[in-house]
Amino acid sequence: MFGGTALVAVAVAVGLALVRPGAPTPRWDIIGALGIAATATGAWMLACRVAPGVRADPPVPPQTSVPRSLRKPPHDWGLAAGALLTIVTPLALLRLGSVRYEGPLTAFVGTLVTGLALVPLGYVAGDLLGHRLGSRQRVLHADAAAGQVHAVRVRIGAPVWKRYEKRGDKPGTIRTEHTHWLEVSAAEGGAPVRIHPMDPAGGGTGLTRATTDLLQAGLRLGGHEAWMCLPTRWKLIEKGLPVALVADTGHVVWGELSRDVARPYLADPGNGASVNLRATSPDRPSRTLGGRAKFRPDLHGHQLGRLLGAVVLIAPVLLGAVAGLPGLLLCLGAAVAVAASGRSVTGRAREVPGAIGWTLRESRDPAIR
């Protein structure tokens, strides 16, 4: 609730700057909306700190059927709204500054920033608000709806975050690669296999449900048994194969499995005949795995610091203490700070796993040991 209130308040402030950029100062309407946003953000941070940790779901009886309707992950509306505001806010700030100074570079800067904003706007529309499943996952979803999938019983294990160090692109440097997966193993035992986040799904920034669902599945459903479902049309899919984990609780978690790892579950190694085919049932329901909003100082703290810097820069303009070219430059600085805040949070999300949940593993290329 508090996070949604903060987003709405920021949206109101941005809307006022776009619709009424030339209104008389001081702009108490925008200042008031930003004050509400700051208060709601503080309440959200406090609520996250006092909220109980993720609890494992209680065990349930084994299920013998696979749902015909595999629930798609919901849109991540909070992430989409935050990304949209991060893109639009710099445009609103430049609009606010341009009405106070009409110089030779004003139109050029406005056109340049608007053009640069089209790419991330396409990202929001296509990845965050478009298809909720990747193209390969949609094949599996359709196969299940048609009545049959490959399915094997597995036990859900731990969510893993791996750091792998290798030689960097520049001499004398080290580059770190980050990968995430959810471990599952055959119900009767055996070596675990890796379920990776589906791609594409929100750009794979580490903030999207594609990755956080694997984390939630490990925390809430670790130790539970599930059906690991693979498409019947797997031969018509290149690269990684889509997989849907259907826990006995009914929760569906989407991901991808290496083709080589998946092959033994799909075809007999001797004659190539299909194996583990199972009819899907229209009588068994499925459900999505609920998300969890959590304030992370190591991630959101950097973002809030840059946003606070933007507010400090824009305050003299909103109060009417600065106008003309200095006002435009302050608005430009605030726009850069807002854009940098979004860049920092997505960048750090790829590299910082957080303190809770992930099983962290580290390794290094033998060539640089």
CSV table of N, CA, C and O in Angstrom, one decimal, residues 3-119:
chain,number,residue,atom,x,y,z
A,3,GLY,N,4.0,1.6,-0.9
A,3,GLY,CA,4.8,1.8,-2.1
A,3,GLY,C,3.9,2.3,-3.2
A,3,GLY,O,4.3,3.1,-4.0
A,4,GLY,N,2.7,1.8,-3.3
A,4,GLY,CA,1.8,2.3,-4.4
A,4,GLY,C,1.4,3.7,-4.2
A,4,GLY,O,1.3,4.5,-5.1
A,5,THR,N,1.2,4.1,-2.9
A,5,THR,CA,1.0,5.5,-2.6
A,5,THR,C,2.1,6.4,-3.1
A,5,THR,O,1.9,7.5,-3.7
A,6,ALA,N,3.3,6.0,-2.8
A,6,ALA,CA,4.5,6.8,-3.2
A,6,ALA,C,4.5,6.9,-4.7
A,6,ALA,O,4.8,8.0,-5.3
A,7,LEU,N,4.3,5.9,-5.5
A,7,LEU,CA,4.3,5.9,-6.9
A,7,LEU,C,3.2,6.8,-7.5
A,7,LEU,O,3.5,7.6,-8.4
A,8,VAL,N,2.0,6.8,-6.9
A,8,VAL,CA,0.9,7.7,-7.3
A,8,VAL,C,1.3,9.1,-7.1
A,8,VAL,O,1.1,10.0,-7.9
A,9,ALA,N,1.9,9.4,-5.9
A,9,ALA,CA,2.2,10.8,-5.6
A,9,ALA,C,3.3,11.3,-6.5
A,9,ALA,O,3.2,12.5,-7.0
A,10,VAL,N,4.3,10.5,-6.8
A,10,VAL,CA,5.3,10.9,-7.8
A,10,VAL,C,4.7,11.1,-9.2
A,10,VAL,O,5.0,12.1,-9.9
A,11,ALA,N,3.7,10.3,-9.6
A,11,ALA,CA,3.1,10.4,-10.9
A,11,ALA,C,2.3,11.7,-10.9
A,11,ALA,O,2.3,12.4,-11.9
A,12,VAL,N,1.7,12.1,-9.8
A,12,VAL,CA,0.9,13.4,-9.7
A,12,VAL,C,1.9,14.6,-9.9
A,12,VAL,O,1.6,15.5,-10.7
A,13,ALA,N,3.0,14.5,-9.2
A,13,ALA,CA,4.0,15.6,-9.3
A,13,ALA,C,4.5,15.7,-10.8
A,13,ALA,O,4.7,16.8,-11.3
A,14,VAL,N,4.8,14.5,-11.4
A,14,VAL,CA,5.3,14.6,-12.8
A,14,VAL,C,4.2,15.1,-13.7
A,14,VAL,O,4.5,15.9,-14.6
A,15,GLY,N,3.0,14.6,-13.5
A,15,GLY,CA,1.9,15.1,-14.3
A,15,GLY,C,1.7,16.6,-14.2
A,15,GLY,O,1.5,17.3,-15.2
A,16,LEU,N,1.8,17.2,-13.0
A,16,LEU,CA,1.7,18.6,-12.9
A,16,LEU,C,2.8,19.4,-13.6
A,16,LEU,O,2.6,20.4,-14.2
A,17,ALA,N,4.0,18.8,-13.5
A,17,ALA,CA,5.1,19.5,-14.2
A,17,ALA,C,4.9,19.4,-15.7
A,17,ALA,O,5.3,20.4,-16.4
A,18,LEU,N,4.3,18.4,-16.3
A,18,LEU,CA,4.1,18.3,-17.7
A,18,LEU,C,2.9,19.1,-18.2
A,18,LEU,O,3.0,19.8,-19.2
A,19,VAL,N,1.8,19.1,-17.4
A,19,VAL,CA,0.6,19.8,-17.8
A,19,VAL,C,0.7,21.3,-17.5
A,19,VAL,O,0.2,22.1,-18.3
A,20,ARG,N,1.3,21.7,-16.4
A,20,ARG,CA,1.3,23.1,-16.0
A,20,ARG,C,2.7,23.6,-15.7
A,20,ARG,O,3.1,24.0,-14.6
A,21,PRO,N,3.6,23.5,-16.7
A,21,PRO,CA,5.0,23.8,-16.4
A,21,PRO,C,5.2,25.3,-16.2
A,21,PRO,O,6.2,25.7,-15.5
A,22,GLY,N,4.4,26.1,-16.7
A,22,GLY,CA,4.6,27.6,-16.5
A,22,GLY,C,3.7,28.2,-15.5
A,22,GLY,O,3.6,29.4,-15.4
A,23,ALA,N,3.1,27.4,-14.6
A,23,ALA,CA,2.3,27.9,-13.5
A,23,ALA,C,3.2,28.8,-12.5
A,23,ALA,O,4.4,28.6,-12.4
A,24,PRO,N,2.6,29.8,-11.9
A,24,PRO,CA,3.4,30.7,-11.0
A,24,PRO,C,4.0,29.9,-9.9
A,24,PRO,O,3.5,28.9,-9.4
A,25,THR,N,5.2,30.4,-9.5
A,25,THR,CA,5.9,29.8,-8.4
A,25,THR,C,5.6,30.6,-7.1
A,25,THR,O,5.2,31.8,-7.2
A,26,PRO,N,5.7,30.0,-5.9
A,26,PRO,CA,6.2,28.7,-5.7
A,26,PRO,C,5.2,27.6,-6.0
A,26,PRO,O,4.0,27.8,-5.9
A,27,ARG,N,5.7,26.4,-6.5
A,27,ARG,CA,4.8,25.3,-6.9
A,27,ARG,C,4.5,24.4,-5.7
A,27,ARG,O,5.0,23.3,-5.6
A,28,TRP,N,3.6,24.9,-4.9
A,28,TRP,CA,3.2,24.1,-3.7
A,28,TRP,C,2.5,22.8,-4.1
A,28,TRP,O,2.5,21.9,-3.3
A,29,ASP,N,1.9,22.8,-5.2
A,29,ASP,CA,1.2,21.6,-5.7
A,29,ASP,C,2.2,20.4,-5.9
A,29,ASP,O,2.0,19.3,-5.4
A,30,ILE,N,3.3,20.8,-6.6
A,30,ILE,CA,4.3,19.7,-6.8
A,30,ILE,C,5.1,19.4,-5.5
A,30,ILE,O,5.4,18.2,-5.2
A,31,ILE,N,5.4,20.4,-4.7
A,31,ILE,CA,6.1,20.2,-3.5
A,31,ILE,C,5.3,19.3,-2.6
A,31,ILE,O,5.8,18.4,-1.9
A,32,GLY,N,4.0,19.6,-2.5
A,32,GLY,CA,3.1,18.8,-1.7
A,32,GLY,C,3.0,17.3,-2.1
A,32,GLY,O,3.1,16.4,-1.3
A,33,ALA,N,3.0,17.1,-3.4
A,33,ALA,CA,2.9,15.7,-3.9
A,33,ALA,C,4.3,15.0,-3.6
A,33,ALA,O,4.3,13.8,-3.2
A,34,LEU,N,5.4,15.7,-3.8
A,34,LEU,CA,6.7,15.1,-3.4
A,34,LEU,C,6.8,14.8,-1.9
A,34,LEU,O,7.4,13.8,-1.5
A,35,GLY,N,6.2,15.7,-1.1
A,35,GLY,CA,6.2,15.4,0.3
A,35,GLY,C,5.4,14.2,0.7
A,35,GLY,O,5.8,13.4,1.5
A,36,ILE,N,4.3,14.0,0.0
A,36,ILE,CA,3.5,12.7,0.3
A,36,ILE,C,4.3,11.5,-0.2
A,36,ILE,O,4.3,10.5,0.5
A,37,ALA,N,5.0,11.7,-1.3
A,37,ALA,CA,5.8,10.5,-1.8
A,37,ALA,C,6.9,10.2,-0.9
A,37,ALA,O,7.1,9.0,-0.6
A,38,ALA,N,7.5,11.2,-0.3
A,38,ALA,CA,8.6,10.9,0.7
A,38,ALA,C,8.1,10.3,1.9
A,38,ALA,O,8.7,9.3,2.4
A,39,THR,N,6.9,10.7,2.4
A,39,THR,CA,6.4,10.1,3.6
A,39,THR,C,6.0,8.7,3.4
A,39,THR,O,6.2,7.8,4.2
A,40,ALA,N,5.3,8.4,2.2
A,40,ALA,CA,4.9,7.0,1.9
A,40,ALA,C,6.1,6.1,1.7
A,40,ALA,O,6.1,5.0,2.1
A,41,THR,N,7.2,6.7,1.1
A,41,THR,CA,8.4,5.9,0.9
A,41,THR,C,9.0,5.5,2.3
A,41,THR,O,9.4,4.3,2.5
A,42,GLY,N,9.1,6.4,3.2
A,42,GLY,CA,9.6,6.1,4.5
A,42,GLY,C,8.7,5.1,5.2
A,42,GLY,O,9.2,4.2,5.9
A,43,ALA,N,7.4,5.2,5.1
A,43,ALA,CA,6.5,4.2,5.7
A,43,ALA,C,6.7,2.8,5.1
A,43,ALA,O,6.7,1.8,5.8
A,44,TRP,N,7.0,2.8,3.8
A,44,TRP,CA,7.2,1.5,3.1
A,44,TRP,C,8.5,0.9,3.6
A,44,TRP,O,8.6,-0.3,3.8
A,45,MET,N,9.5,1.7,3.7
A,45,MET,CA,10.8,1.2,4.2
A,45,MET,C,10.6,0.6,5.6
A,45,MET,O,11.1,-0.5,6.0
A,46,LEU,N,9.9,1.3,6.5
A,46,LEU,CA,9.7,0.8,7.9
A,46,LEU,C,8.8,-0.5,7.9
A,46,LEU,O,9.1,-1.4,8.6
A,47,ALA,N,7.8,-0.5,7.0
A,47,ALA,CA,7.0,-1.7,7.0
A,47,ALA,C,7.8,-2.9,6.5
A,47,ALA,O,7.6,-4.0,7.0
A,48,CYS,N,8.7,-2.7,5.5
A,48,CYS,CA,9.5,-3.8,5.1
A,48,CYS,C,10.4,-4.3,6.2
A,48,CYS,O,10.7,-5.5,6.3
A,49,ARG,N,10.9,-3.4,7.0
A,49,ARG,CA,11.9,-3.8,8.0
A,49,ARG,C,11.2,-4.6,9.1
A,49,ARG,O,11.8,-5.5,9.7
A,50,VAL,N,9.9,-4.3,9.4
A,50,VAL,CA,9.2,-5.0,10.5
A,50,VAL,C,8.4,-6.2,10.0
A,50,VAL,O,7.9,-6.9,10.9
A,51,ALA,N,8.3,-6.3,8.7
A,51,ALA,CA,7.5,-7.5,8.2
A,51,ALA,C,8.2,-8.8,8.5
A,51,ALA,O,9.5,-8.9,8.5
A,52,PRO,N,7.5,-9.9,8.7
A,52,PRO,CA,8.1,-11.2,9.0
A,52,PRO,C,8.8,-11.7,7.7
A,52,PRO,O,8.5,-11.3,6.6
A,53,GLY,N,9.7,-12.6,7.9
A,53,GLY,CA,10.5,-13.2,6.8
A,53,GLY,C,9.6,-14.1,6.1
A,53,GLY,O,8.4,-14.5,6.5
A,54,VAL,N,10.1,-14.6,4.9
A,54,VAL,CA,9.4,-15.6,4.1
A,54,VAL,C,9.3,-16.9,4.8
A,54,VAL,O,10.3,-17.4,5.3
A,55,ARG,N,8.1,-17.4,4.9
A,55,ARG,CA,7.9,-18.7,5.6
A,55,ARG,C,7.6,-19.8,4.5
A,55,ARG,O,7.0,-19.6,3.5
A,56,ALA,N,8.2,-21.0,4.8
A,56,ALA,CA,8.0,-22.1,3.9
A,56,ALA,C,6.5,-22.6,4.0
A,56,ALA,O,5.9,-22.6,5.1
A,57,ASP,N,5.9,-22.9,2.8
A,57,ASP,CA,4.6,-23.4,2.8
A,57,ASP,C,4.5,-24.8,3.4
A,57,ASP,O,5.4,-25.6,3.3
A,58,PRO,N,3.4,-25.1,4.1
A,58,PRO,CA,3.3,-26.4,4.7
A,58,PRO,C,3.2,-27.5,3.7
A,58,PRO,O,2.7,-27.2,2.6
A,59,PRO,N,3.7,-28.7,4.0
A,59,PRO,CA,3.6,-29.8,3.0
A,59,PRO,C,2.1,-30.2,2.7
A,59,PRO,O,1.3,-30.0,3.5
A,60,VAL,N,1.9,-30.6,1.5
A,60,VAL,CA,0.6,-31.1,1.0
A,60,VAL,C,0.7,-32.5,0.4
A,60,VAL,O,1.8,-32.9,0.1
A,61,PRO,N,-0.4,-33.2,0.3
A,61,PRO,CA,-0.4,-34.5,-0.3
A,61,PRO,C,0.1,-34.5,-1.8
A,61,PRO,O,-0.1,-33.5,-2.5
A,62,PRO,N,0.8,-35.5,-2.2
A,62,PRO,CA,1.2,-35.5,-3.6
A,62,PRO,C,0.1,-35.5,-4.6
A,62,PRO,O,-1.0,-36.0,-4.3
A,63,GLN,N,0.3,-34.8,-5.7
A,63,GLN,CA,-0.8,-34.7,-6.7
A,63,GLN,C,-0.4,-35.5,-7.9
A,63,GLN,O,0.8,-35.5,-8.4
A,64,THR,N,-1.3,-36.3,-8.4
A,64,THR,CA,-1.1,-37.2,-9.5
A,64,THR,C,-1.3,-36.6,-10.9
A,64,THR,O,-1.0,-37.2,-11.9
A,65,SER,N,-1.9,-35.4,-11.0
A,65,SER,CA,-2.3,-34.8,-12.3
A,65,SER,C,-1.6,-33.5,-12.5
A,65,SER,O,-1.1,-32.9,-11.5
A,66,VAL,N,-1.5,-33.1,-13.8
A,66,VAL,CA,-0.9,-31.9,-14.2
A,66,VAL,C,-2.0,-30.9,-14.7
A,66,VAL,O,-2.8,-31.4,-15.5
A,67,PRO,N,-2.0,-29.7,-14.3
A,67,PRO,CA,-3.1,-28.8,-14.7
A,67,PRO,C,-3.0,-28.5,-16.2
A,67,PRO,O,-1.9,-28.4,-16.8
A,68,ARG,N,-4.2,-28.5,-16.8
A,68,ARG,CA,-4.2,-28.2,-18.3
A,68,ARG,C,-4.0,-26.7,-18.5
A,68,ARG,O,-3.4,-26.3,-19.5
A,69,SER,N,-4.4,-25.9,-17.5
A,69,SER,CA,-4.2,-24.4,-17.6
A,69,SER,C,-3.0,-24.0,-16.7
A,69,SER,O,-3.2,-24.0,-15.5
A,70,LEU,N,-1.9,-23.8,-17.2
A,70,LEU,CA,-0.7,-23.4,-16.4
A,70,LEU,C,-0.8,-21.8,-16.3
A,70,LEU,O,-0.7,-21.1,-17.3
A,71,ARG,N,-0.9,-21.4,-15.1
A,71,ARG,CA,-1.1,-20.0,-14.8
A,71,ARG,C,0.2,-19.2,-15.3
A,71,ARG,O,1.3,-19.6,-14.9
A,72,LYS,N,-0.1,-18.1,-16.0
A,72,LYS,CA,1.0,-17.2,-16.4
A,72,LYS,C,1.4,-16.3,-15.2
A,72,LYS,O,0.6,-16.0,-14.4
A,73,PRO,N,2.7,-15.9,-15.1
A,73,PRO,CA,3.1,-15.0,-14.1
A,73,PRO,C,2.4,-13.6,-14.3
A,73,PRO,O,2.2,-13.2,-15.4
A,74,PRO,N,2.0,-13.0,-13.2
A,74,PRO,CA,1.3,-11.7,-13.4
A,74,PRO,C,2.3,-10.6,-13.8
A,74,PRO,O,3.5,-10.7,-13.7
A,75,HIS,N,1.7,-9.5,-14.4
A,75,HIS,CA,2.5,-8.4,-14.7
A,75,HIS,C,3.1,-7.8,-13.4
A,75,HIS,O,2.5,-7.8,-12.4
A,76,ASP,N,4.3,-7.3,-13.5
A,76,ASP,CA,5.0,-6.7,-12.3
A,76,ASP,C,4.6,-5.2,-12.5
A,76,ASP,O,5.4,-4.4,-13.0
A,77,TRP,N,3.4,-4.8,-12.0
A,77,TRP,CA,3.0,-3.4,-12.1
A,77,TRP,C,3.8,-2.4,-11.4
A,77,TRP,O,4.0,-1.3,-11.9
A,78,GLY,N,4.3,-2.8,-10.2
A,78,GLY,CA,5.2,-1.9,-9.5
A,78,GLY,C,6.5,-1.6,-10.2
A,78,GLY,O,6.9,-0.4,-10.3
A,79,LEU,N,7.1,-2.6,-10.8
A,79,LEU,CA,8.3,-2.4,-11.5
A,79,LEU,C,8.0,-1.6,-12.8
A,79,LEU,O,8.8,-0.7,-13.1
A,80,ALA,N,6.9,-1.9,-13.5
A,80,ALA,CA,6.6,-1.2,-14.7
A,80,ALA,C,6.3,0.3,-14.4
A,80,ALA,O,6.8,1.2,-15.1
A,81,ALA,N,5.6,0.6,-13.3
A,81,ALA,CA,5.3,2.0,-12.9
A,81,ALA,C,6.6,2.7,-12.5
A,81,ALA,O,6.8,3.9,-12.9
A,82,GLY,N,7.5,2.1,-11.8
A,82,GLY,CA,8.7,2.7,-11.4
A,82,GLY,C,9.6,3.0,-12.6
A,82,GLY,O,10.2,4.1,-12.7
A,83,ALA,N,9.7,2.0,-13.5
A,83,ALA,CA,10.5,2.2,-14.8
A,83,ALA,C,9.9,3.4,-15.6
A,83,ALA,O,10.6,4.2,-16.1
A,84,LEU,N,8.6,3.4,-15.7
A,84,LEU,CA,7.9,4.4,-16.5
A,84,LEU,C,8.2,5.8,-15.9
A,84,LEU,O,8.5,6.8,-16.7
A,85,LEU,N,8.1,5.9,-14.6
A,85,LEU,CA,8.3,7.2,-14.0
A,85,LEU,C,9.8,7.6,-14.1
A,85,LEU,O,10.1,8.8,-14.3
A,86,THR,N,10.7,6.7,-14.0
A,86,THR,CA,12.1,7.0,-14.2
A,86,THR,C,12.4,7.5,-15.6
A,86,THR,O,13.3,8.4,-15.8
A,87,ILE,N,11.6,7.1,-16.6
A,87,ILE,CA,11.8,7.6,-17.9
A,87,ILE,C,11.1,8.9,-18.2
A,87,ILE,O,11.7,9.8,-18.8
A,88,VAL,N,9.9,9.1,-17.7
A,88,VAL,CA,9.1,10.3,-17.9
A,88,VAL,C,9.6,11.5,-17.1
A,88,VAL,O,9.5,12.6,-17.5
A,89,THR,N,10.0,11.2,-15.9
A,89,THR,CA,10.4,12.3,-15.0
A,89,THR,C,11.5,13.2,-15.6
A,89,THR,O,11.3,14.5,-15.5
A,90,PRO,N,12.6,12.7,-16.2
A,90,PRO,CA,13.5,13.6,-16.8
A,90,PRO,C,12.9,14.5,-17.9
A,90,PRO,O,13.2,15.7,-18.0
A,91,LEU,N,11.9,14.0,-18.6
A,91,LEU,CA,11.2,14.8,-19.6
A,91,LEU,C,10.4,15.9,-19.0
A,91,LEU,O,10.4,17.0,-19.4
A,92,ALA,N,9.8,15.6,-17.8
A,92,ALA,CA,9.0,16.6,-17.1
A,92,ALA,C,9.9,17.7,-16.5
A,92,ALA,O,9.6,18.8,-16.6
A,93,LEU,N,11.1,17.3,-16.0
A,93,LEU,CA,12.0,18.2,-15.5
A,93,LEU,C,12.5,19.2,-16.6
A,93,LEU,O,12.7,20.4,-16.3
A,94,LEU,N,12.8,18.7,-17.7
A,94,LEU,CA,13.3,19.5,-18.8
A,94,LEU,C,12.2,20.4,-19.3
A,94,LEU,O,12.4,21.6,-19.7
A,95,ARG,N,11.0,19.9,-19.3
A,95,ARG,CA,9.8,20.7,-19.7
A,95,ARG,C,9.7,21.9,-18.7
A,95,ARG,O,9.4,23.0,-19.1
A,96,LEU,N,9.9,21.6,-17.4
A,96,LEU,CA,9.7,22.6,-16.4
A,96,LEU,C,10.8,23.7,-16.5
A,96,LEU,O,10.6,24.9,-16.3
A,97,GLY,N,12.0,23.2,-16.9
A,97,GLY,CA,13.1,24.2,-17.0
A,97,GLY,C,13.0,25.0,-18.3
A,97,GLY,O,13.4,26.2,-18.4
A,98,SER,N,12.5,24.4,-19.4
A,98,SER,CA,12.5,25.0,-20.7
A,98,SER,C,11.6,26.2,-20.8
A,98,SER,O,11.8,27.2,-21.5
A,99,VAL,N,10.5,26.2,-20.0
A,99,VAL,CA,9.6,27.3,-20.0
A,99,VAL,C,10.1,28.5,-19.3
A,99,VAL,O,9.6,29.7,-19.4
A,100,ARG,N,11.2,28.3,-18.6
A,100,ARG,CA,11.9,29.4,-17.8
A,100,ARG,C,13.1,30.0,-18.6
A,100,ARG,O,13.7,31.0,-18.2
A,101,TYR,N,13.5,29.3,-19.6
A,101,TYR,CA,14.6,29.8,-20.4
A,101,TYR,C,14.5,29.3,-21.9
A,101,TYR,O,14.5,28.1,-22.1
A,102,GLU,N,14.4,30.2,-22.8
A,102,GLU,CA,14.3,29.9,-24.2
A,102,GLU,C,15.6,30.2,-24.8
A,102,GLU,O,15.8,31.3,-25.3
A,103,GLY,N,16.5,29.3,-24.9
A,103,GLY,CA,17.8,29.5,-25.5
A,103,GLY,C,18.0,28.6,-26.7
A,103,GLY,O,17.2,27.8,-27.0
A,104,PRO,N,19.2,28.8,-27.3
A,104,PRO,CA,19.4,28.0,-28.6
A,104,PRO,C,19.5,26.5,-28.4
A,104,PRO,O,19.3,25.7,-29.3
A,105,LEU,N,19.9,26.1,-27.2
A,105,LEU,CA,20.1,24.6,-26.9
A,105,LEU,C,18.9,24.0,-26.3
A,105,LEU,O,18.9,22.8,-26.2
A,106,THR,N,17.9,24.7,-25.9
A,106,THR,CA,16.7,24.2,-25.3
A,106,THR,C,16.0,23.1,-26.1
A,106,THR,O,15.8,22.0,-25.7
A,107,ALA,N,15.7,23.5,-27.3
A,107,ALA,CA,15.0,22.6,-28.2
A,107,ALA,C,15.9,21.3,-28.5
A,107,ALA,O,15.4,20.2,-28.6
A,108,PHE,N,17.2,21.5,-28.7
A,108,PHE,CA,18.1,20.4,-29.0
A,108,PHE,C,18.2,19.4,-27.9
A,108,PHE,O,18.0,18.2,-28.1
A,109,VAL,N,18.3,19.9,-26.6
A,109,VAL,CA,18.4,19.0,-25.5
A,109,VAL,C,17.1,18.3,-25.3
A,109,VAL,O,17.0,17.1,-25.0
A,110,GLY,N,15.9,19.0,-25.5
A,110,GLY,CA,14.6,18.4,-25.3
A,110,GLY,C,14.4,17.2,-26.4
A,110,GLY,O,14.0,16.2,-26.0
A,111,THR,N,14.8,17.5,-27.6
A,111,THR,CA,14.7,16.5,-28.7
A,111,THR,C,15.6,15.3,-28.4
A,111,THR,O,15.2,14.2,-28.6
A,112,LEU,N,16.8,15.6,-28.0
A,112,LEU,CA,17.8,14.5,-27.7
A,112,LEU,C,17.3,13.6,-26.6
A,112,LEU,O,17.3,12.3,-26.7
A,113,VAL,N,16.8,14.2,-25.5
A,113,VAL,CA,16.4,13.4,-24.3
A,113,VAL,C,15.1,12.6,-24.7
A,113,VAL,O,14.9,11.4,-24.3
A,114,THR,N,14.2,13.2,-25.4
A,114,THR,CA,13.0,12.5,-25.9
A,114,THR,C,13.3,11.3,-26.7
A,114,THR,O,12.7,10.2,-26.6
A,115,GLY,N,14.3,11.5,-27.6
A,115,GLY,CA,14.7,10.4,-28.5
A,115,GLY,C,15.3,9.3,-27.7
A,115,GLY,O,15.0,8.1,-27.9
A,116,LEU,N,16.2,9.6,-26.7
A,116,LEU,CA,16.8,8.6,-25.9
A,116,LEU,C,15.8,7.8,-25.0
A,116,LEU,O,15.9,6.7,-24.7
A,117,ALA,N,14.7,8.5,-24.7
A,117,ALA,CA,13.6,7.9,-23.9
A,117,ALA,C,12.8,6.9,-24.6
A,117,ALA,O,12.2,6.0,-24.0
A,118,LEU,N,12.8,6.9,-25.9
A,118,LEU,CA,12.0,6.0,-26.7
A,118,LEU,C,12.4,4.6,-26.5
A,118,LEU,O,11.6,3.6,-26.5
A,119,VAL,N,13.7,4.3,-26.4
A,119,VAL,CA,14.2,3.0,-26.2
A,119,VAL,C,13.7,2.3,-24.9
A,119,VAL,O,13.2,1.2,-24.9
